[in-house]
PDB file of C-alpha atoms and ligand atoms in Angstrom:
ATOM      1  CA  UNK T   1     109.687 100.083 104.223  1.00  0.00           C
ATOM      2  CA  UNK T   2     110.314 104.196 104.254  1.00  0.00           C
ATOM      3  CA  UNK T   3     110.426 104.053 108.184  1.00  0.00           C
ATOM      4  CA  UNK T   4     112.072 107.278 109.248  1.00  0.00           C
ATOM      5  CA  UNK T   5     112.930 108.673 105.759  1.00  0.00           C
ATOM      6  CA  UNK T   6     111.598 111.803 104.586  1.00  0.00           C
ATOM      7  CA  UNK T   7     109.186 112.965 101.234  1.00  0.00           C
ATOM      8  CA  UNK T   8     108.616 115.863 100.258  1.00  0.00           C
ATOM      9  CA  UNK T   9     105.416 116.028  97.796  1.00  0.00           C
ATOM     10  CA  UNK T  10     104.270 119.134  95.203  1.00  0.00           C
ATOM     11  CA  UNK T  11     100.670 119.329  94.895  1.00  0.00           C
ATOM     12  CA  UNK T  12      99.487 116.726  97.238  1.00  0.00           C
ATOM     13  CA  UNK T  13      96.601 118.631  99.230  1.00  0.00           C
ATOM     14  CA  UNK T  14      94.295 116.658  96.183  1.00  0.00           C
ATOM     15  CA  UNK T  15      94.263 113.732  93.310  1.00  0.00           C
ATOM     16  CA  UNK T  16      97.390 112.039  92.673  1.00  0.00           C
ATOM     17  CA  UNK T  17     100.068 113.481  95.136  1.00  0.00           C
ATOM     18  CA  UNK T  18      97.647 113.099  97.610  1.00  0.00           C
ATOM     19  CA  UNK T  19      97.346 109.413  96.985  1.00  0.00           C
ATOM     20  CA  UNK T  20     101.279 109.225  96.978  1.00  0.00           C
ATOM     21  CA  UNK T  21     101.159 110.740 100.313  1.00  0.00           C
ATOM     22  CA  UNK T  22      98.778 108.499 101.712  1.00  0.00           C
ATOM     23  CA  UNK T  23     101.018 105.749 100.200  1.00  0.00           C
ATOM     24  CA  UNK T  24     104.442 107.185 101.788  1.00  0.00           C
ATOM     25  CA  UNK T  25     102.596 107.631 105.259  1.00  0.00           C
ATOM     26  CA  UNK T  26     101.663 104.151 105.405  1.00  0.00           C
ATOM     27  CA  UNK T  27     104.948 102.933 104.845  1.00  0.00           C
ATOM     28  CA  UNK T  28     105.922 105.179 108.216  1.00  0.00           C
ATOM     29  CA  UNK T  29     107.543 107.644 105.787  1.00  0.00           C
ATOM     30  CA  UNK T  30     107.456 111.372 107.067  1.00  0.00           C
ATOM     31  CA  UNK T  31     105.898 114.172 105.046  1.00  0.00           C
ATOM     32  CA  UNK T  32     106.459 117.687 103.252  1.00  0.00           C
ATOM     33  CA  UNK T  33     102.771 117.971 101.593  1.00  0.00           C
ATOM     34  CA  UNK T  34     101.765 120.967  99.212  1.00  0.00           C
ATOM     35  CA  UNK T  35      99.364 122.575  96.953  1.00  0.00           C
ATOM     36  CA  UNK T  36      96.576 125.211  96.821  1.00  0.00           C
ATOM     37  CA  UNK T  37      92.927 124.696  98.847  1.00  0.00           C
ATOM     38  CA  UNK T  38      90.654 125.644 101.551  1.00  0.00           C
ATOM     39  CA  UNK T  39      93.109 126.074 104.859  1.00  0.00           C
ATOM     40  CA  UNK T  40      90.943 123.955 107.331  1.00  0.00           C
ATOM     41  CA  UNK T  41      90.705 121.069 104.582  1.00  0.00           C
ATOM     42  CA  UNK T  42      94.433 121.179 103.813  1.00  0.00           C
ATOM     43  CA  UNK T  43      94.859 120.893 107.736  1.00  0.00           C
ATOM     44  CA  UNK T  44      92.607 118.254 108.413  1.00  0.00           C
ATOM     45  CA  UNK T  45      94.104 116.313 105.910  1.00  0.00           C
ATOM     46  CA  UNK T  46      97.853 117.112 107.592  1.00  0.00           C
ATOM     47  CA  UNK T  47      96.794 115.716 110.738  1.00  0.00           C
ATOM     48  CA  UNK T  48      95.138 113.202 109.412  1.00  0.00           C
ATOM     49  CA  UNK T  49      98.242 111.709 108.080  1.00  0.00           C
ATOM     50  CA  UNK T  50     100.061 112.478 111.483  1.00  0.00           C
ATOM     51  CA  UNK T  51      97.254 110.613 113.415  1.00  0.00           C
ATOM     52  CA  UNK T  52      96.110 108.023 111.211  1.00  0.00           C
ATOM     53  CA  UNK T  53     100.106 106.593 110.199  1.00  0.00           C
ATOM     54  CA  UNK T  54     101.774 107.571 113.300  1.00  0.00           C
ATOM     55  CA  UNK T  55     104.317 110.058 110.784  1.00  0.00           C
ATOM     56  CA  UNK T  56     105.053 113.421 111.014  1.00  0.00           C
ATOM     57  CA  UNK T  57     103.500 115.668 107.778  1.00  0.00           C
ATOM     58  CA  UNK T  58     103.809 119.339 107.760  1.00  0.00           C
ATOM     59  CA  UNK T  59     102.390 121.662 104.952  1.00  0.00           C
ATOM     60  CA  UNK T  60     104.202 124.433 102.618  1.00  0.00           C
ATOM     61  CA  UNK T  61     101.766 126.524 100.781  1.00  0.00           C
ATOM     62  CA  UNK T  62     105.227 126.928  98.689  1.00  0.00           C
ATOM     63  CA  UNK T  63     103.453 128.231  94.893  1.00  0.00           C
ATOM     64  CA  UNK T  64     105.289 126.175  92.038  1.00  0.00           C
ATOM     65  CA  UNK T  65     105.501 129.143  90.230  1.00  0.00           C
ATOM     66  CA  UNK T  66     107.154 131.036  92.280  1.00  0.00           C
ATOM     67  CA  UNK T  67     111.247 130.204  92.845  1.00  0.00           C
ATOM     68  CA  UNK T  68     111.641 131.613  96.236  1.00  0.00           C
ATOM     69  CA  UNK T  69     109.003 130.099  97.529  1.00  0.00           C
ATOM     70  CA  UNK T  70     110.198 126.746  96.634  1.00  0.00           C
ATOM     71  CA  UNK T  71     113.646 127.148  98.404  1.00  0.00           C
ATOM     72  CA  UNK T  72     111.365 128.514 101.760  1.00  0.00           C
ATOM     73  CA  UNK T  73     109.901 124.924 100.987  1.00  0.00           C
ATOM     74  CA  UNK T  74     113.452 122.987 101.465  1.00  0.00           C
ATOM     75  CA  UNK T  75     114.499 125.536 104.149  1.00  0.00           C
ATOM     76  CA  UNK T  76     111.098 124.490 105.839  1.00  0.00           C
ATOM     77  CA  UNK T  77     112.061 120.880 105.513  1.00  0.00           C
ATOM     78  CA  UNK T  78     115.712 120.973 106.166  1.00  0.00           C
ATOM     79  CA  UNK T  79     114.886 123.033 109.655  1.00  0.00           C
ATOM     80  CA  UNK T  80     112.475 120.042 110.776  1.00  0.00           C
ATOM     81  CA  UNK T  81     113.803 116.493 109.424  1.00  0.00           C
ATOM     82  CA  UNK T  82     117.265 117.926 108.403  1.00  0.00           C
ATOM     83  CA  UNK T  83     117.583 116.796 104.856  1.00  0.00           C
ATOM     84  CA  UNK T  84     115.386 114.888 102.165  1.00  0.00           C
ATOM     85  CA  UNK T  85     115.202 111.017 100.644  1.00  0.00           C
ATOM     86  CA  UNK T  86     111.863 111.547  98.259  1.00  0.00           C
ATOM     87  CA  UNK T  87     110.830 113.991  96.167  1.00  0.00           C
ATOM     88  CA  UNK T  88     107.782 113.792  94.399  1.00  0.00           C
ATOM     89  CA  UNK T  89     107.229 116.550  91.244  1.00  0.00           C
ATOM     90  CA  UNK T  90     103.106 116.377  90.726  1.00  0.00           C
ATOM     91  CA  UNK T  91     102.362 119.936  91.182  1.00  0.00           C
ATOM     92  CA  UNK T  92     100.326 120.525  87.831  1.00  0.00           C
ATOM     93  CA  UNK T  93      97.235 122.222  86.061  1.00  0.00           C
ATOM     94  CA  UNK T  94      95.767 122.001  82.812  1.00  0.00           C
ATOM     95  CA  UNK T  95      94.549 124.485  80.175  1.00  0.00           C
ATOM     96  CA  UNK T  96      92.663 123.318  76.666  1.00  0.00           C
ATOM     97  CA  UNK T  97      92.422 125.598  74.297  1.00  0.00           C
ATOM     98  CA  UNK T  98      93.683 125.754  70.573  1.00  0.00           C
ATOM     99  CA  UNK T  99      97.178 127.393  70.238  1.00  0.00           C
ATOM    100  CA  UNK T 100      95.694 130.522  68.379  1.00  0.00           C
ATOM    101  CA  UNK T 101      93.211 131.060  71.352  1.00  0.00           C
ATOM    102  CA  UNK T 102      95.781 129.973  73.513  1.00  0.00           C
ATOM    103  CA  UNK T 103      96.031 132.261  76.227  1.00  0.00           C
ATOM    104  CA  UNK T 104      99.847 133.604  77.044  1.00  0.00           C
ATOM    105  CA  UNK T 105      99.259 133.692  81.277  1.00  0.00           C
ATOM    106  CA  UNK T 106      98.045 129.920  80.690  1.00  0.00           C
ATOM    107  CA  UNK T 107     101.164 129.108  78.402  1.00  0.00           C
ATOM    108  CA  UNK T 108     103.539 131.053  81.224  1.00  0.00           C
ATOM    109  CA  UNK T 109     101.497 129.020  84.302  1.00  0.00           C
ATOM    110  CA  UNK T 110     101.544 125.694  82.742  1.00  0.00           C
ATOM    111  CA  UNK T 111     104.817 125.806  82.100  1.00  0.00           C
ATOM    112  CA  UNK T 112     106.058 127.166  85.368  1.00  0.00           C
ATOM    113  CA  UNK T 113     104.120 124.458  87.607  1.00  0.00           C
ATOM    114  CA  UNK T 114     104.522 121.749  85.025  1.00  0.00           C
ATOM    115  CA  UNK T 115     108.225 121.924  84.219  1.00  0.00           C
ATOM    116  CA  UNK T 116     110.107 124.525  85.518  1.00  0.00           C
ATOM    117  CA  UNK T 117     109.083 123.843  89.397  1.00  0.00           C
ATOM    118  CA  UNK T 118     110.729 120.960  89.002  1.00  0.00           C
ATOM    119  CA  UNK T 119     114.006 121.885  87.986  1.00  0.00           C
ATOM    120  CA  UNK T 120     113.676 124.075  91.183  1.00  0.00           C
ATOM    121  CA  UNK T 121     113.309 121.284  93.886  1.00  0.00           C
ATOM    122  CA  UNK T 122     115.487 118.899  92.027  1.00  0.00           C
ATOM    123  CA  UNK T 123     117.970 122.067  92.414  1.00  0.00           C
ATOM    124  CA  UNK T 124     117.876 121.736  95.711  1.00  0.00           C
ATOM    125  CA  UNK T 125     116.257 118.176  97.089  1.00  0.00           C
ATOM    126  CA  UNK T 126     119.823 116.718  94.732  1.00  0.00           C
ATOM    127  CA  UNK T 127     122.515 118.053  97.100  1.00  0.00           C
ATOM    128  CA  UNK T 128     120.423 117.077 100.168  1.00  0.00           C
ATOM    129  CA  UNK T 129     120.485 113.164  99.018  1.00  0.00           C
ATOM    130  CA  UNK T 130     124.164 113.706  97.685  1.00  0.00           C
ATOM    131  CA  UNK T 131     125.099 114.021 101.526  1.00  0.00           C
ATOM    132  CA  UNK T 132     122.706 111.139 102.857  1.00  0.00           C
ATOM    133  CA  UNK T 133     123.739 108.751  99.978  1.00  0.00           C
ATOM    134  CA  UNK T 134     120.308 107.823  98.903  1.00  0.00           C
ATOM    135  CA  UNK T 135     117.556 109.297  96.481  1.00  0.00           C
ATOM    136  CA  UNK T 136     114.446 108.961  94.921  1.00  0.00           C
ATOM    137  CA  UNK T 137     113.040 111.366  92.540  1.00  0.00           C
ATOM    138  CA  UNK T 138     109.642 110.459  90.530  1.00  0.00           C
ATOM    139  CA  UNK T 139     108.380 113.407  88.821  1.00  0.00           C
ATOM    140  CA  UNK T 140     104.286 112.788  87.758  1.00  0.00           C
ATOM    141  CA  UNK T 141     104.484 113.075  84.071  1.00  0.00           C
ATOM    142  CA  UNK T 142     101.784 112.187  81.624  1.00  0.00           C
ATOM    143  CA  UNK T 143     101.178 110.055  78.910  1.00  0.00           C
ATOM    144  CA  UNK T 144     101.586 113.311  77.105  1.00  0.00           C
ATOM    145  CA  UNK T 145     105.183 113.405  77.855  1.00  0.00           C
ATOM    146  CA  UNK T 146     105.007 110.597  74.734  1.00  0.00           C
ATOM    147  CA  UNK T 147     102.349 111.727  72.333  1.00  0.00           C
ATOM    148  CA  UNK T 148     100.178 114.445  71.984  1.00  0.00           C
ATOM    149  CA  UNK T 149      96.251 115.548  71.476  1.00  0.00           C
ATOM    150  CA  UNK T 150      95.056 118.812  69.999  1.00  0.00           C
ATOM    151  CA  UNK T 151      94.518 121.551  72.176  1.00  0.00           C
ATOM    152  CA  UNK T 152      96.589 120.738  75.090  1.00  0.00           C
ATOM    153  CA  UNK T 153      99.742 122.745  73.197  1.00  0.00           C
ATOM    154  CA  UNK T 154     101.205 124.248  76.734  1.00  0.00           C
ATOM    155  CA  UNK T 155     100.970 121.062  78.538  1.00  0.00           C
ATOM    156  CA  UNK T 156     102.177 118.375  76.077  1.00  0.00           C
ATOM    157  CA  UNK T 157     105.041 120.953  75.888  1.00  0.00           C
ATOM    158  CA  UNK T 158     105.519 120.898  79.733  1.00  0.00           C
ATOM    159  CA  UNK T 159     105.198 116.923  79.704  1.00  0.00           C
ATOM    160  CA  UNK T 160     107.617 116.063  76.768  1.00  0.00           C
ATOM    161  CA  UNK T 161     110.057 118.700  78.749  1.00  0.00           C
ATOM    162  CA  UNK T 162     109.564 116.706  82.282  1.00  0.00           C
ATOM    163  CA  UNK T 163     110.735 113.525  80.291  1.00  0.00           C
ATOM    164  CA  UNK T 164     113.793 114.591  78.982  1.00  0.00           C
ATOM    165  CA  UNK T 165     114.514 116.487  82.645  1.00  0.00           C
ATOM    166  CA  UNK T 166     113.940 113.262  83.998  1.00  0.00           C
ATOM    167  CA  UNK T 167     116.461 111.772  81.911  1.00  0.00           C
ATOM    168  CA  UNK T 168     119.215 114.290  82.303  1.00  0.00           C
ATOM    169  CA  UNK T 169     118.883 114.256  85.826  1.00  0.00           C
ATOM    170  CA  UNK T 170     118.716 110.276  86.572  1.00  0.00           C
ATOM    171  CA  UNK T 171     122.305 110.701  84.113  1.00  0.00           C
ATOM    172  CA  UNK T 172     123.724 113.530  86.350  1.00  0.00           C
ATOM    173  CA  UNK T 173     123.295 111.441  89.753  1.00  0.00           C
ATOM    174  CA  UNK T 174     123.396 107.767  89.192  1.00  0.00           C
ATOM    175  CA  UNK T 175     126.671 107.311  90.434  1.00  0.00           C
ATOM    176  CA  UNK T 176     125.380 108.778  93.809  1.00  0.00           C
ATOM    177  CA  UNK T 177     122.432 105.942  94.780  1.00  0.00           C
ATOM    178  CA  UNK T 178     119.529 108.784  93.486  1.00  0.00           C
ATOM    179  CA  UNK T 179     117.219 107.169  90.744  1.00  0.00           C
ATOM    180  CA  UNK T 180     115.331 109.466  88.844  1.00  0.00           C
ATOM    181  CA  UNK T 181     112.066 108.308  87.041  1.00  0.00           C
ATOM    182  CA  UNK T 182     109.205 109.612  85.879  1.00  0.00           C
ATOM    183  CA  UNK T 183     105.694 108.627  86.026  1.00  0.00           C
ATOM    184  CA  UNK T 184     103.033 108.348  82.749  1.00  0.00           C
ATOM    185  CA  UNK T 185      99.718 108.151  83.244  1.00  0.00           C
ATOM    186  CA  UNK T 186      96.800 108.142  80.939  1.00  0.00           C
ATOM    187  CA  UNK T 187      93.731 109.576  82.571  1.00  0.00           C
ATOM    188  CA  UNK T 188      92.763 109.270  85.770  1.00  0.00           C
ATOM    189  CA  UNK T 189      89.716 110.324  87.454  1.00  0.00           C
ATOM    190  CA  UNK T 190      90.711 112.992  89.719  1.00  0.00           C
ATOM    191  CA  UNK T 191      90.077 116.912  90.132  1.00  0.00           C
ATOM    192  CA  UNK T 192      92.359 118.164  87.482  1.00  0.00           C
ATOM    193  CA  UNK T 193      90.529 115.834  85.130  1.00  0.00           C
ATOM    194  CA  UNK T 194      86.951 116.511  85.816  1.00  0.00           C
ATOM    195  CA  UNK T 195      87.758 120.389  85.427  1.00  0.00           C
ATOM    196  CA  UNK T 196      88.994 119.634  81.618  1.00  0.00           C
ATOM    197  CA  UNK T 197      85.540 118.131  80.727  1.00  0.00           C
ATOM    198  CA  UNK T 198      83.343 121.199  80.398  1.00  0.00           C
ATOM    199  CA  UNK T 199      85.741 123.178  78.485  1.00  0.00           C
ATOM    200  CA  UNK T 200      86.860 119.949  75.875  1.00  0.00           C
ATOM    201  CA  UNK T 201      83.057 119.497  75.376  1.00  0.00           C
ATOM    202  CA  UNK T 202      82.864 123.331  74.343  1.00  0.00           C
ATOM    203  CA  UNK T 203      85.460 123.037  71.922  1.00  0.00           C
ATOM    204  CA  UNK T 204      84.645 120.167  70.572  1.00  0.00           C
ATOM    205  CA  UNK T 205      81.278 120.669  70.445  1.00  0.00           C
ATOM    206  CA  UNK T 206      80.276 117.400  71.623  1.00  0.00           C
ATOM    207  CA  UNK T 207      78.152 116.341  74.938  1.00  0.00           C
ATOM    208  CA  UNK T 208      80.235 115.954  78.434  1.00  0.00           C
ATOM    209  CA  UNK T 209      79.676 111.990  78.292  1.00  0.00           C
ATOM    210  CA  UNK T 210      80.917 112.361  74.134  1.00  0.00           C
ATOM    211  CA  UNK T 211      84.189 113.391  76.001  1.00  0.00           C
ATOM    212  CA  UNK T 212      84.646 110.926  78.663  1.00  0.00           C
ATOM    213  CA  UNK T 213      83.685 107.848  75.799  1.00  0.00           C
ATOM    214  CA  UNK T 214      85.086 109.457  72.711  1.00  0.00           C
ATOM    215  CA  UNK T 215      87.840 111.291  74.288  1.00  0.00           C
ATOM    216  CA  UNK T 216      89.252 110.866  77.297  1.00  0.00           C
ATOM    217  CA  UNK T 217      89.021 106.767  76.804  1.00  0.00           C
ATOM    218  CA  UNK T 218      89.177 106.770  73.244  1.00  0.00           C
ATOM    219  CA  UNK T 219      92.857 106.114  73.147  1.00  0.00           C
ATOM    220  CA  UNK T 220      92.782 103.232  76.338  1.00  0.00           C
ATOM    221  CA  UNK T 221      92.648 100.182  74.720  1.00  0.00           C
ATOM    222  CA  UNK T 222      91.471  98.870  78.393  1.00  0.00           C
ATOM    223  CA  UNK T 223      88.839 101.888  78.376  1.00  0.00           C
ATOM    224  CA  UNK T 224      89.356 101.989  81.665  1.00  0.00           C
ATOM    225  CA  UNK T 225      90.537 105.030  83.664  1.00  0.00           C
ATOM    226  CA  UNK T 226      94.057 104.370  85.638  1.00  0.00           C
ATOM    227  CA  UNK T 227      93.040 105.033  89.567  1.00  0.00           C
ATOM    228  CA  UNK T 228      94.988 107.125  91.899  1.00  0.00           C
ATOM    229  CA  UNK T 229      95.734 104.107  94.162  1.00  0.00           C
ATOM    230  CA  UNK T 230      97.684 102.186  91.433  1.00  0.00           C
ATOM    231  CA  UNK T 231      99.927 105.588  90.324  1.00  0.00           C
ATOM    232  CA  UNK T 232     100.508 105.239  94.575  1.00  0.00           C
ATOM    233  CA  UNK T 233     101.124 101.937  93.658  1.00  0.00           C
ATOM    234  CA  UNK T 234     103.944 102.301  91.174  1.00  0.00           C
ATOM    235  CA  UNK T 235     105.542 105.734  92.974  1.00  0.00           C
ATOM    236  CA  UNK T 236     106.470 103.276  95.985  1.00  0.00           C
ATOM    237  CA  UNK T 237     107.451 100.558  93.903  1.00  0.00           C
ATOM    238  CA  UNK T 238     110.270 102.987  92.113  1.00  0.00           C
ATOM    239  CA  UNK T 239     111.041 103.845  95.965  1.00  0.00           C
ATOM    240  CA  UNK T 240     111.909 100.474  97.171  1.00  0.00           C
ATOM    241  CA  UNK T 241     115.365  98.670  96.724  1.00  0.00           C
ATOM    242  CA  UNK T 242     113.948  96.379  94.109  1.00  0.00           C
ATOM    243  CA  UNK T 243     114.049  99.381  92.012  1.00  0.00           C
ATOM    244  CA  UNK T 244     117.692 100.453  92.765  1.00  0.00           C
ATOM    245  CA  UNK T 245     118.505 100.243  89.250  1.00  0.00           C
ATOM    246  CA  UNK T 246     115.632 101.868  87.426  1.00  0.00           C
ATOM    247  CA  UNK T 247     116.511 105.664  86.467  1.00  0.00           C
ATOM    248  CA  UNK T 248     115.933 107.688  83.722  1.00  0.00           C
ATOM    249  CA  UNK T 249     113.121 105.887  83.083  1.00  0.00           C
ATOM    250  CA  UNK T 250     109.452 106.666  81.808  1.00  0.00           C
ATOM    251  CA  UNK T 251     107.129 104.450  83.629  1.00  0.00           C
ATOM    252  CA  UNK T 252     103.973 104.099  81.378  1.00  0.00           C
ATOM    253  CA  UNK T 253     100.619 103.270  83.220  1.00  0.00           C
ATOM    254  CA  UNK T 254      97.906 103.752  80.646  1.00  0.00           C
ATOM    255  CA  UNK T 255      95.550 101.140  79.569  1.00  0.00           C
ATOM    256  CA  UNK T 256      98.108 100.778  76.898  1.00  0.00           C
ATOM    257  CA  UNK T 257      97.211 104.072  75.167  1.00  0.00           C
ATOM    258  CA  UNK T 258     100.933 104.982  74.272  1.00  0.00           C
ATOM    259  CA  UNK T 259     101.295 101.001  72.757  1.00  0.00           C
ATOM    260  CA  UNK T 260      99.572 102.146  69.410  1.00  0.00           C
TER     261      UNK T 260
HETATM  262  P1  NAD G 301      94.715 117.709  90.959  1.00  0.00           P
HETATM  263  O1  NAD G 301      94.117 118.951  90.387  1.00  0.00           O
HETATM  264  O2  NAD G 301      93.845 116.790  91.754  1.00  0.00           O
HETATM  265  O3  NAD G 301      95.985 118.069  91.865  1.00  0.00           O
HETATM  266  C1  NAD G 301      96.907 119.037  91.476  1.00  0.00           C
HETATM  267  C2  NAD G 301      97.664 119.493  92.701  1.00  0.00           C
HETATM  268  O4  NAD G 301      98.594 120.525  92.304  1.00  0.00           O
HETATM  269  C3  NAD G 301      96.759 120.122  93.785  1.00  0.00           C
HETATM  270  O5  NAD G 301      97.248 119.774  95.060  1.00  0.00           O
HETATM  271  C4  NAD G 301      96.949 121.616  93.538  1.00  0.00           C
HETATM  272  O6  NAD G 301      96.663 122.423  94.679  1.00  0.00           O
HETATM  273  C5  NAD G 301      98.411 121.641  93.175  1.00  0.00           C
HETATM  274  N1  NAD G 301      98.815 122.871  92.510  1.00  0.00           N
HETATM  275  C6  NAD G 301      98.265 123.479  91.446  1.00  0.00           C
HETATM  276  N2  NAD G 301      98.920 124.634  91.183  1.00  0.00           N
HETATM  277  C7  NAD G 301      99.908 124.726  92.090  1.00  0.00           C
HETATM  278  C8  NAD G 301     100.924 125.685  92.339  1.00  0.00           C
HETATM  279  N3  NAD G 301     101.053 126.802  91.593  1.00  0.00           N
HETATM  280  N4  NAD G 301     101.759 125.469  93.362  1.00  0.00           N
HETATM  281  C9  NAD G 301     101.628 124.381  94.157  1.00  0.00           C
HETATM  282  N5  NAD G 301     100.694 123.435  93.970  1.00  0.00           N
HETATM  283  C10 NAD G 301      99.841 123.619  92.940  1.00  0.00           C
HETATM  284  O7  NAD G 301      95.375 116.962  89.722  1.00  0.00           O
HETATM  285  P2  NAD G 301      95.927 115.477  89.503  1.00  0.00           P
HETATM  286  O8  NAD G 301      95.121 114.885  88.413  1.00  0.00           O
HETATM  287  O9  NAD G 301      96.091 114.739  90.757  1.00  0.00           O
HETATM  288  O10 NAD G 301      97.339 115.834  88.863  1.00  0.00           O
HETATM  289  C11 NAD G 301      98.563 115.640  89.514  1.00  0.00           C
HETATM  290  C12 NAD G 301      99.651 115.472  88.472  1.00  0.00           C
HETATM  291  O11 NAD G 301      99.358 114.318  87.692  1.00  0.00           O
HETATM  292  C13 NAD G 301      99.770 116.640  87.490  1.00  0.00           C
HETATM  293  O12 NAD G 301     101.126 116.906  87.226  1.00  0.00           O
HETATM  294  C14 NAD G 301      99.088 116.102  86.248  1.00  0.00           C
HETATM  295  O13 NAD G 301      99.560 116.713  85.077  1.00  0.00           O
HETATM  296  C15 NAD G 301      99.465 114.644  86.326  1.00  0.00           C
HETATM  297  N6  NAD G 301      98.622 113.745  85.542  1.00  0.00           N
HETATM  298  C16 NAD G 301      97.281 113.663  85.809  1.00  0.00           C
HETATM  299  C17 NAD G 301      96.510 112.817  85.038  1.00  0.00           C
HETATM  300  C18 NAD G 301      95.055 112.686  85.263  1.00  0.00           C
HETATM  301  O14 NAD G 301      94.387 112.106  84.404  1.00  0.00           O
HETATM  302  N7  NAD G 301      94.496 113.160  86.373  1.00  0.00           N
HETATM  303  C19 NAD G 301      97.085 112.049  84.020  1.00  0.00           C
HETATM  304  C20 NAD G 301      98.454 112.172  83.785  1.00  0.00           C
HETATM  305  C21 NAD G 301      99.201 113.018  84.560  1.00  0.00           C
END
């Protein structure tokens, strides 16, 4: 279905944009993968995609905090494939903390990699698909882009700020065959959320299995945790023609935790 067109993913050397990649691949779609990790890992994984989908992936250790570094990204990708169809925005990390022992670095990092990375490759992936006449950008919100919890100030910030980016953008270009959506998850079990669990138990005071029962799931009225493979799932789905006229749009996929 993506035979021949080109992705380029932020944070997908783990978890979600991983999956995406993985999904992208196997539709013979070629790859721009990113993120932080150990270098023979990150390369295995690279080849892996080249070998096991017959595509070509190369890697950017681009940082999402850092603005030049993301235009070396589309330089990178505009000297191999010439141009760009998909963009995926995942990049992202999480702090919890309450706001008063919220530290500032966390505040500044959260919202660089959450947010304002993506206003940076939408910068410059937009003209790109302006001159091939086709886009698709799906930037990995949250289901904290809708509501909130305690202690998660800096990132429910980010979040509710990716949602209406997502919605000025899929306004600025959908005259120009670019749909712009963005992707809501509740939790799902990958590195970013296993990380969380120590530090919510400390401040809540409450056992690590107390947080994966009582808070992580507490809101799912499935209890179940949304798996990587179905976000995958619903990224290509907003990449296919069926979805031509879904933009602006924020794509919930949470056990119906946002429904109450
Ligand atoms: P993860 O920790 O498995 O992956 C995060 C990726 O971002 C990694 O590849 C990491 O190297 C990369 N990254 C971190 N800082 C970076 C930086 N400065 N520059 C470039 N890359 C950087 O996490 P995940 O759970 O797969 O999360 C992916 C996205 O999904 C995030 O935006 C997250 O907020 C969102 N999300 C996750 C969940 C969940 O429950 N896991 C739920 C809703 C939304």
């Amino acid at each position: 279905m993506l035979k021949d067109k080109v992705a380029v993913i932020t944070g997908s050397t783990s978890g979600i944009g991983e999956g995406c990649a993985r999904a992208l691949a196997k539709e013979g779609c070629n790859l721009v993968i990113n993120g932080f990790g150990d270098a023979a890992e990150i390369e295995s994984l690279r080849s892996s995609f080249e070998s096991e989908y017959g595509v070509k992936c190369l890697y950017s250790p681009a940082d999402m905090t850092k603005p030049d570094e993301i235009s070396a990204m589309f330089d990178l990708t505009v000297a191999e494939y010439g141009g760009v169809d998909i963009l995926i925005n995942n990049a992202g990390i999480q702090y919890v903390a309450p706001i008063a022992e919220f530290p500032l670095e966390k505040w500044d990092a959260i919202i660089a990699i959450n947010l304002t990375s993506a206003f940076h490759t939408m910068h410059h992936a937009i003209p790109l698909m302006m001159k091939r006449g086709w886009g698709r950008i799906i930037n990995t919100a949250s289901a904290h882009a809708l509501v909130a919890s305690p202690n998660k100030s800096a990132y429910v910030a980010a979040k509710h700020g990716i949602a209406g980016l997502t919605k000025t953008a899929a306004l600025e270009v959908a005259k120009d065959n670019i749909t712009v959506n963005a992707i809501c998850p509740g939790y799902v079990w990958t590195p970013l959320v296993e990380k969380q669990i120590p530090d919510t138990a400390k401040t809540r005071g409450i056992t690590e299995e107390q947080v994966i029962n009582d808070v992580l799931l507490a809101a799912a009225a499935t209890k179940k945790f949304t798996t990587i493979e179905q976000v995958a799932a619903l990224a290509m789905f907003l990449c296919s023609d069926a979805a031509e006229n879904i933009t602006g749009s924020l794509q919930s996929i949470d056990g119906g935790w946002t429904a109450q």
